[in-house]
């Protein structure tokens, strides 16, 4: 494959692998110490990526918050959204113009956003954007380090893709239950999969796992 950015996945999960509440509404899983870690991580990367499901549910701004990363208060990362059909709302925070944003869609989408750029990549048989093509596109635009923050579908796609260099997962001491967004959906590719553990450490009341998939 052509050159791609280094890909770092980061997420926060409950003890039972849930990423949000059973109805998919965002849930605070990270504690303050973990938020500091995440914002430091953001401040050291070139671009941060989520799927359109996260935009629709959480409406994140995907910026580096001054309070969490005072060393780089003005750092404005490229914000990237995987959005094959162009469902990102015009009023979403990610297209507010505060920092550069790239909405990646399938070919033929005509929607445009006043304060965000759009780029096209091919889709696979499931209608998912081709991650390899998207990574090559980002690298050509100067992205050397990419932080992927979710949500569930995007994390699973990346883990299945083999394009992940490192994965940090903060596991909070909480059980969520239900059938909400989860790291593990029981697909054959995720069943019984073993990961190489690079580090495991207590972090606040939770545990931070670092894997090299
Ligand atoms: N705990 C955490 O760390 C964390 C972090 C972020 C989000 N979340 C939670 O995760 C949930 C959202 O997860 P989600 O699975 O619904 O949405 P998602 O992973 O944010 O986005 C999935 C959508 O992205 C689009 N997409 C395009 N190309 C893709 C590809 N190659 N692979 C996967 N998706 C692709 C698809 O929509 P189109 O077909 O329309 O393009 C797909 O439905 C929310 O409840 C949110 O609160 C948790």
XYZ file of N, CA and C and ligand atoms in Angstrom:
687
model
N 0.847 -1.201 0.000
C 0.000 0.000 0.000
C 0.881 1.249 0.000
N 0.350 2.327 -0.544
C 1.075 3.604 -0.518
C 1.212 4.046 0.939
N 2.032 5.071 1.161
C 2.279 5.509 2.537
C 0.979 5.939 3.223
N 0.820 5.550 4.480
C -0.354 5.947 5.254
C 0.101 6.551 6.574
N -0.804 7.268 7.272
C -0.426 7.791 8.586
C -0.311 6.658 9.606
N 0.387 6.922 10.691
C 0.336 6.040 11.857
C -1.071 6.170 12.444
N -1.683 5.028 12.749
C -3.070 5.057 13.240
C -3.111 4.633 14.701
N -3.675 5.515 15.542
C -3.802 5.260 16.967
C -5.293 5.285 17.301
N -5.808 4.170 17.801
C -7.207 4.108 18.231
C -7.266 4.436 19.707
N -8.291 5.189 20.101
C -8.495 5.452 21.521
C -9.978 5.401 21.844
N -10.305 4.773 22.962
C -11.709 4.755 23.373
C -11.798 4.566 24.880
N -13.010 4.747 25.384
C -13.308 4.454 26.789
C -14.467 3.478 26.801
N -14.327 2.413 27.576
C -15.359 1.377 27.592
C -15.712 1.018 29.025
N -16.899 0.438 29.189
C -17.286 -0.093 30.489
C -16.627 -1.465 30.659
N -16.777 -2.032 31.848
C -16.186 -3.348 32.118
C -16.767 -4.407 31.182
N -18.002 -4.216 30.733
C -18.614 -5.166 29.798
C -18.511 -4.695 28.340
N -17.549 -3.850 28.066
C -17.226 -3.519 26.672
C -18.168 -2.555 25.979
N -19.033 -1.868 26.755
C -19.954 -0.916 26.134
C -19.293 0.453 25.994
N -19.640 1.124 24.906
C -19.049 2.431 24.621
C -20.010 3.581 24.911
N -21.250 3.246 25.181
C -22.267 4.270 25.439
C -23.397 3.610 26.206
N -24.435 4.374 26.529
C -25.566 3.809 27.272
C -26.374 2.884 26.354
N -27.266 2.060 26.910
C -27.986 1.089 26.083
C -28.749 1.712 24.911
N -29.211 2.953 25.056
C -29.923 3.581 23.936
C -28.978 4.367 23.020
N -27.663 4.199 23.240
C -26.686 4.848 22.364
C -26.358 6.280 22.747
N -27.061 6.790 23.774
C -26.754 8.163 24.201
C -25.371 8.165 24.846
N -24.620 9.271 24.691
C -23.279 9.299 25.262
C -23.296 9.065 26.761
N -22.248 8.448 27.254
C -22.152 8.138 28.674
C -20.764 8.534 29.136
N -20.678 9.160 30.289
C -19.356 9.550 30.789
C -18.677 8.307 31.353
N -17.666 7.829 30.669
C -16.924 6.647 31.117
C -15.548 7.058 31.619
N -14.954 8.061 30.964
C -13.629 8.544 31.383
C -13.758 9.391 32.639
N -12.730 9.366 33.478
C -12.696 10.326 34.573
C -11.780 11.485 34.162
N -11.606 12.427 35.068
C -10.835 13.632 34.727
C -9.421 13.314 34.248
N -8.788 12.372 34.950
C -7.405 12.023 34.580
C -7.366 11.470 33.157
N -8.361 10.701 32.812
C -8.375 10.141 31.465
C -8.635 11.224 30.424
N -9.499 12.179 30.742
C -9.722 13.292 29.801
C -8.434 14.055 29.530
N -7.633 14.261 30.601
C -6.342 14.923 30.395
C -5.492 14.113 29.425
N -5.463 12.797 29.640
C -4.658 11.924 28.760
C -5.145 12.034 27.306
N -6.474 12.006 27.122
C -7.019 12.052 25.759
C -6.660 13.379 25.085
N -6.769 14.461 25.812
C -6.470 15.753 25.192
C -4.982 15.933 24.935
N -4.158 15.336 25.795
C -2.716 15.355 25.501
C -2.448 14.568 24.229
N -3.128 13.430 24.117
C -2.981 12.585 22.922
C -3.415 13.369 21.671
N -4.551 14.045 21.781
C -5.023 14.852 20.646
C -3.988 15.910 20.274
N -3.388 16.514 21.308
C -2.475 17.618 21.021
C -1.192 17.132 20.348
N -0.962 15.824 20.382
C 0.253 15.280 19.770
C -0.016 14.652 18.408
N -1.248 14.788 17.900
C -1.581 14.142 16.643
C -1.859 15.185 15.561
N -2.005 14.737 14.330
C -2.271 15.686 13.238
C -3.746 15.761 12.892
N -4.451 14.650 13.091
C -5.865 14.615 12.722
C -6.601 13.671 13.648
N -7.891 13.946 13.835
C -8.711 13.112 14.709
C -9.956 12.703 13.924
N -10.292 11.432 13.982
C -11.343 10.894 13.114
C -12.441 10.212 13.918
N -13.689 10.452 13.503
C -14.838 9.686 14.029
C -15.765 9.355 12.877
N -16.716 8.446 13.154
C -17.743 8.130 12.179
C -18.940 9.056 12.346
N -19.785 9.090 11.323
C -20.936 9.995 11.360
C -21.919 9.596 12.461
N -21.908 8.307 12.890
C -22.780 7.887 13.989
C -22.461 8.667 15.256
N -21.192 8.904 15.506
C -20.763 9.673 16.682
C -21.157 11.145 16.533
N -21.049 11.665 15.316
C -21.468 13.060 15.093
C -22.957 13.196 15.425
N -23.773 12.237 14.956
C -25.220 12.329 15.151
C -25.611 12.125 16.615
N -24.919 11.260 17.340
C -25.278 10.971 18.736
C -24.648 11.948 19.725
N -23.349 12.236 19.542
C -22.603 12.986 20.564
C -22.381 14.459 20.188
N -22.411 14.761 18.904
C -22.092 16.105 18.410
C -20.797 16.649 19.019
N -19.685 15.915 18.890
C -18.423 16.368 19.509
C -17.790 17.521 18.728
N -16.980 18.316 19.428
C -16.276 19.381 18.685
C -14.903 18.917 18.211
N -14.369 17.845 18.792
C -13.092 17.255 18.354
C -11.956 18.266 18.326
N -11.843 18.990 19.417
C -10.769 19.972 19.527
C -9.905 19.636 20.739
N -8.792 20.324 20.847
C -7.951 20.168 22.039
C -8.386 21.241 23.028
N -8.894 20.811 24.172
C -9.390 21.782 25.164
C -8.217 22.390 25.942
N -8.229 23.730 26.039
C -7.144 24.438 26.731
C -6.930 23.892 28.146
N -8.043 23.636 28.849
C -7.932 23.219 30.252
C -7.207 21.887 30.394
N -7.300 21.042 29.387
C -6.702 19.713 29.484
C -5.300 19.649 28.895
N -5.005 20.529 27.952
C -3.686 20.484 27.315
C -3.149 21.902 27.191
N -2.818 22.511 28.346
C -2.411 23.918 28.345
C -1.166 24.190 27.517
N -0.365 23.165 27.270
C 0.873 23.393 26.525
C 0.596 23.761 25.072
N -0.556 23.383 24.550
C -0.803 23.668 23.138
C -2.236 24.172 22.936
N -2.565 25.315 23.573
C -3.954 25.770 23.557
C -4.471 26.132 22.161
N -3.565 26.458 21.254
C -4.058 26.927 19.956
C -3.950 25.864 18.871
N -3.525 24.672 19.252
C -3.362 23.618 18.258
C -4.703 23.248 17.642
N -4.835 23.376 16.348
C -6.108 23.058 15.698
C -5.923 21.901 14.749
N -6.353 20.757 15.208
C -6.181 19.537 14.425
C -7.139 19.515 13.258
N -6.790 18.706 12.257
C -7.745 18.411 11.198
C -8.772 17.438 11.778
N -10.049 17.759 11.604
C -11.127 16.883 12.074
C -11.667 16.133 10.861
N -11.735 14.799 10.989
C -12.136 13.976 9.846
C -13.386 13.177 10.223
N -14.386 13.182 9.341
C -15.617 12.413 9.592
C -15.817 11.416 8.457
N -16.001 10.133 8.825
C -16.350 9.117 7.817
C -17.866 9.164 7.643
N -18.306 9.588 6.488
C -19.731 9.905 6.301
C -20.120 9.614 4.852
N -20.279 8.314 4.526
C -20.463 7.916 3.120
C -21.614 8.657 2.443
N -22.711 8.850 3.174
C -23.917 9.424 2.539
C -24.066 10.926 2.763
N -23.147 11.522 3.494
C -23.239 12.969 3.730
C -24.331 13.311 4.734
N -24.363 12.590 5.872
C -25.425 12.815 6.869
C -25.024 13.817 7.949
N -23.793 14.320 7.913
C -23.363 15.282 8.948
C -24.245 16.531 8.875
N -24.947 16.863 9.974
C -25.825 18.043 9.934
C -25.036 19.337 9.730
N -25.676 20.285 9.065
C -25.021 21.583 8.832
C -24.693 22.277 10.151
N -25.461 21.956 11.210
C -25.239 22.642 12.493
C -24.334 21.850 13.430
N -23.756 20.750 12.963
C -22.884 19.960 13.833
C -21.676 20.799 14.256
N -21.215 20.579 15.501
C -20.052 21.348 16.002
C -18.822 21.135 15.120
N -18.711 19.927 14.564
C -17.496 19.589 13.812
C -17.374 20.426 12.528
N -18.467 21.042 12.083
C -18.387 21.888 10.882
C -18.605 23.360 11.236
N -18.174 23.738 12.456
C -18.383 25.120 12.899
C -17.292 26.080 12.437
N -16.274 25.563 11.769
C -15.220 26.452 11.264
C -14.130 26.748 12.283
N -14.263 26.254 13.507
C -13.247 26.536 14.531
C -11.892 25.949 14.156
N -11.933 24.750 13.555
C -10.713 24.072 13.100
C -11.030 23.460 11.737
N -10.008 23.141 10.954
C -10.297 22.556 9.638
C -10.988 21.197 9.769
N -11.919 20.933 8.863
C -12.670 19.669 8.894
C -12.758 19.085 7.494
N -12.595 17.767 7.437
C -12.731 17.051 6.171
C -13.831 16.015 6.341
N -14.879 16.135 5.533
C -15.947 15.123 5.546
C -15.651 14.185 4.386
N -15.455 12.915 4.699
C -15.146 11.940 3.646
C -16.442 11.219 3.276
N -16.826 11.330 2.021
C -18.081 10.713 1.559
C -17.794 9.734 0.415
N -18.859 9.008 0.040
C -18.792 8.168 -1.155
C -18.826 9.077 -2.384
N -18.385 8.564 -3.523
C -18.476 9.364 -4.747
C -19.945 9.688 -5.050
N -20.172 10.876 -5.592
C -21.523 11.228 -6.040
C -22.358 11.976 -5.023
N -21.874 12.103 -3.777
C -22.620 12.895 -2.788
C -22.517 14.361 -3.197
N -23.639 15.056 -3.176
C -23.607 16.448 -3.662
C -23.630 17.464 -2.514
N -23.951 16.994 -1.306
C -24.036 17.929 -0.169
C -22.679 18.583 0.094
N -22.717 19.856 0.416
C -21.493 20.572 0.784
C -21.725 21.271 2.119
N -20.636 21.595 2.814
C -20.703 22.287 4.097
C -19.911 23.582 3.964
N -20.484 24.684 4.448
C -19.854 25.991 4.249
C -18.455 26.047 4.862
N -18.285 25.409 6.032
C -17.008 25.546 6.742
C -16.255 24.231 6.849
N -16.509 23.320 5.921
C -15.763 22.047 5.915
C -15.513 21.644 4.475
N -14.423 20.949 4.303
C -14.102 20.417 2.968
C -14.709 19.042 2.819
N -14.919 18.606 1.596
C -15.411 17.247 1.365
C -14.446 16.548 0.421
N -14.195 15.261 0.701
C -13.373 14.452 -0.210
C -14.107 13.136 -0.422
N -13.861 12.509 -1.557
C -14.559 11.256 -1.871
C -13.579 10.089 -1.888
N -14.033 8.957 -1.343
C -13.311 7.700 -1.572
C -14.341 6.622 -1.903
N -13.859 5.537 -2.485
C -14.747 4.451 -2.901
C -15.351 3.752 -1.681
N -16.455 3.056 -1.912
C -17.070 2.273 -0.835
C -16.981 0.788 -1.175
N -17.070 -0.037 -0.107
C -17.045 -1.485 -0.323
C -18.473 -2.006 -0.505
N -18.636 -3.325 -0.540
C -19.955 -3.915 -0.811
C -20.975 -3.547 0.274
N -20.495 -3.283 1.503
C -21.415 -2.897 2.597
C -21.721 -1.398 2.601
N -21.132 -0.681 1.658
C -21.351 0.765 1.628
C -20.419 1.516 2.563
N -19.430 0.809 3.131
C -18.463 1.477 4.013
C -17.336 2.074 3.195
N -16.856 3.209 3.631
C -15.743 3.857 2.927
C -14.491 2.991 3.031
N -13.749 2.932 1.956
C -12.517 2.132 1.872
C -11.453 2.792 2.756
N -11.118 2.127 3.869
C -10.198 2.745 4.837
C -8.807 2.937 4.258
N -8.360 1.996 3.447
C -7.019 2.120 2.872
C -6.939 3.375 1.995
N -7.936 3.557 1.119
C -7.945 4.736 0.234
C -8.029 6.015 1.062
N -8.817 5.969 2.131
C -8.983 7.155 2.969
C -7.672 7.494 3.677
N -6.955 6.462 4.149
C -5.681 6.709 4.842
C -4.631 7.286 3.884
N -4.604 6.762 2.673
C -3.641 7.271 1.685
C -3.960 8.740 1.367
N -5.257 9.032 1.248
C -5.685 10.414 0.996
C -5.216 11.349 2.117
N -5.389 10.897 3.374
C -4.974 11.743 4.505
C -3.462 11.957 4.501
N -2.718 10.892 4.199
C -1.255 11.014 4.189
C -0.810 12.019 3.129
N -1.479 11.955 1.959
C -1.129 12.908 0.888
C -1.432 14.339 1.290
N -2.362 14.493 2.240
C -2.687 15.841 2.719
C -1.813 16.232 3.897
N -0.805 15.433 4.204
C 0.167 15.815 5.231
C -0.076 15.226 6.596
N -1.095 14.353 6.733
C -1.369 13.758 8.045
C -0.407 12.602 8.282
N 0.416 12.750 9.296
C 1.372 11.681 9.652
C 0.835 10.828 10.777
N 0.112 11.454 11.724
C -0.431 10.715 12.861
C -1.934 10.947 12.931
N -2.676 9.851 12.947
C -4.138 9.928 12.979
C -4.648 9.283 14.261
N -5.516 10.010 14.964
C -6.155 9.469 16.160
C -7.602 9.133 15.825
N -7.980 7.870 16.007
C -9.351 7.424 15.713
C -10.077 7.266 17.043
N -11.166 8.025 17.211
C -11.832 8.035 18.532
C -13.182 7.345 18.536
N -13.615 6.754 17.460
C -14.897 6.037 17.516
C -15.794 6.386 16.354
N -17.067 5.966 16.486
C -17.609 5.191 17.586
C -17.410 3.692 17.340
N -18.416 2.939 17.756
C -18.302 1.492 17.776
C -18.009 0.920 16.388
N -18.778 1.333 15.394
C -18.626 0.784 14.048
C -17.266 1.102 13.457
N -16.819 2.327 13.682
C -15.533 2.746 13.107
C -14.376 2.033 13.821
N -14.458 1.901 15.133
C -13.392 1.187 15.854
C -13.301 -0.249 15.359
N -14.460 -0.894 15.189
C -14.444 -2.289 14.732
C -13.877 -2.388 13.321
N -14.262 -1.451 12.449
C -13.735 -1.488 11.074
C -12.217 -1.358 11.067
N -11.711 -0.434 11.885
C -10.257 -0.250 11.922
C -9.570 -1.490 12.483
N -10.142 -2.056 13.552
C -9.503 -3.249 14.134
C -9.512 -4.405 13.137
N -10.568 -4.503 12.352
C -10.622 -5.558 11.329
C -9.655 -5.283 10.173
N -9.346 -4.010 9.952
C -8.593 -3.623 8.749
C -7.114 -3.977 8.814
N -6.572 -4.094 10.017
C -5.130 -4.316 10.147
C -4.312 -3.032 10.015
N -4.962 -1.878 9.933
C -4.224 -0.618 9.783
C -3.998 0.094 11.115
N -4.101 -0.636 12.222
C -3.974 0.004 13.536
C -2.589 -0.259 14.108
N -1.915 0.815 14.518
C -0.571 0.676 15.085
C -0.600 0.583 16.598
N -1.571 1.252 17.208
C -1.669 1.217 18.669
C -3.126 1.486 19.057
N -3.530 0.850 20.143
C -4.908 1.038 20.609
C -4.888 1.229 22.103
N -5.354 2.374 22.578
C -5.505 2.575 24.018
C -6.985 2.521 24.369
N -7.273 1.765 25.404
C -8.675 1.598 25.818
C -8.752 1.789 27.332
N -9.432 2.846 27.746
C -9.641 3.084 29.171
C -10.874 2.292 29.589
N -10.714 1.405 30.559
C -11.846 0.586 31.015
C -12.307 1.107 32.376
N -13.539 1.590 32.385
C -14.098 2.196 33.600
C -14.761 1.128 34.471
N -14.736 1.322 35.804
C -15.331 0.325 36.706
C -16.846 0.454 36.752
N -17.479 0.215 35.626
C -18.936 0.323 35.565
C -19.473 -0.745 34.620
N -20.625 -1.293 34.972
C -21.301 -2.254 34.094
C -22.499 -1.539 33.469
N -22.628 -1.624 32.174
C -23.702 -0.897 31.492
C -24.822 -1.851 31.070
N -24.467 -2.994 30.528
C -25.481 -3.956 30.089
C -26.230 -3.488 28.853
N -27.254 -4.230 28.483
C -28.087 -3.865 27.335
C -27.399 -4.151 26.017
N -27.977 -3.626 24.953
C -27.461 -3.893 23.602
C -26.971 -2.620 22.911
N -26.446 -1.698 23.699
C -25.952 -0.456 23.114
C -24.632 -0.662 22.390
N -24.065 0.434 21.840
C -22.802 0.343 21.100
C -21.711 -0.344 21.908
N -21.062 -1.302 21.278
C -20.111 -2.155 21.991
C -18.869 -2.374 21.138
N -17.762 -2.652 21.843
C -16.523 -2.978 21.135
C -16.621 -4.332 20.458
N -17.487 -5.179 21.010
C -17.515 -6.568 20.575
C -18.918 -6.885 20.094
N -19.055 -7.163 18.820
C -20.402 -7.429 18.302
C -20.591 -8.888 17.923
N -19.639 -9.753 18.332
C -19.831 -11.169 18.083
C -19.596 -11.615 16.656
N -19.058 -10.715 15.815
C -18.743 -11.141 14.447
C -17.566 -12.098 14.490
N -17.476 -13.006 13.535
C -16.390 -13.996 13.567
C -15.010 -13.368 13.714
N -14.786 -12.211 13.117
C -13.447 -11.622 13.180
C -13.059 -11.199 14.588
N -14.058 -10.933 15.450
C -13.701 -10.471 16.791
C -13.777 -11.584 17.832
N -14.326 -12.714 17.474
C -14.470 -13.805 18.453
C -13.112 -14.476 18.702
N -12.744 -14.562 19.969
C -11.524 -15.278 20.350
C -10.241 -14.599 19.922
N -10.331 -13.339 19.524
C -9.124 -12.657 19.045
C -8.216 -12.262 20.211
N -6.925 -12.580 20.080
C -5.964 -12.201 21.123
C -5.175 -10.991 20.673
N -4.912 -10.095 21.636
C -4.206 -8.860 21.300
C -2.873 -8.843 22.022
N -1.920 -8.164 21.433
C -0.629 -8.027 22.090
C -0.698 -6.844 23.058
N -0.529 -7.123 24.343
C -0.615 -6.066 25.358
C 0.742 -5.388 25.491
N 0.761 -4.083 25.241
C 2.013 -3.333 25.393
C 2.156 -2.818 26.815
N 1.022 -2.416 27.406
C 1.081 -1.869 28.759
C -0.309 -1.949 29.396
N -0.319 -2.118 30.704
C -1.581 -2.034 31.431
C -1.297 -1.317 32.738
N -2.104 -0.284 33.022
C -1.819 0.492 34.223
C -3.108 0.995 34.870
N -3.073 1.111 36.187
C -4.204 1.719 36.882
C -4.254 3.184 36.482
N -5.446 3.686 36.207
C -5.606 5.089 35.806
C -6.838 5.626 36.504
N -6.640 6.432 37.563
C -7.779 6.860 38.375
C -8.426 5.616 38.955
N -9.755 5.525 38.774
C -10.454 4.331 39.294
C -10.558 3.243 38.236
N -10.063 3.524 37.038
C -10.153 2.541 35.960
C -8.794 1.957 35.605
N -8.753 1.329 34.454
C -7.527 0.689 33.972
C -7.298 1.109 32.526
N -6.075 1.513 32.226
C -5.754 1.881 30.846
C -4.957 0.753 30.199
N -5.530 0.185 29.140
C -4.856 -0.866 28.373
C -4.234 -0.245 27.139
N -3.029 -0.653 26.831
C -2.421 -0.257 25.562
C -2.089 -1.527 24.790
N -2.630 -1.626 23.593
C -2.416 -2.808 22.756
C -1.670 -2.420 21.486
N -0.934 -3.387 20.966
C -0.424 -3.273 19.589
C -1.107 -4.378 18.809
N -2.231 -4.074 18.157
C -3.046 -5.137 17.545
C -2.275 -5.927 16.507
N -16.720 5.402 24.551
C -16.063 5.912 23.524
O -14.817 5.992 23.513
C -16.849 6.431 22.356
C -16.232 7.252 21.395
C -16.982 7.699 20.321
C -18.331 7.344 20.226
N -18.904 6.566 21.165
C -20.308 6.129 21.050
O -20.408 5.318 19.882
C -21.738 5.445 19.367
C -21.648 5.694 17.884
O -21.123 4.518 17.275
P -21.736 4.039 15.897
O -21.213 2.693 15.625
O -23.208 4.243 15.893
O -21.184 5.137 14.893
P -19.711 5.491 14.339
O -18.803 4.351 14.488
O -19.330 6.809 14.918
O -20.045 5.739 12.811
C -20.451 4.635 12.040
C -20.891 5.147 10.687
O -19.759 5.635 9.982
C -19.981 5.452 8.608
N -18.840 4.772 7.994
C -18.323 5.088 6.796
N -17.306 4.304 6.476
C -17.159 3.449 7.512
C -16.271 2.379 7.742
N -15.293 2.047 6.871
N -16.417 1.665 8.869
C -17.371 1.979 9.769
N -18.253 2.996 9.596
C -18.144 3.731 8.478
C -21.247 4.609 8.457
O -22.342 5.496 8.153
P -22.632 5.877 6.598
O -22.898 4.549 5.921
O -23.771 6.774 6.664
O -21.370 6.504 6.151
C -21.459 4.039 9.832
O -22.811 3.817 10.136
C -22.415 6.568 20.113
O -23.340 6.009 21.032
C -21.278 7.255 20.849
O -21.714 7.807 22.085
C -18.201 6.113 22.232
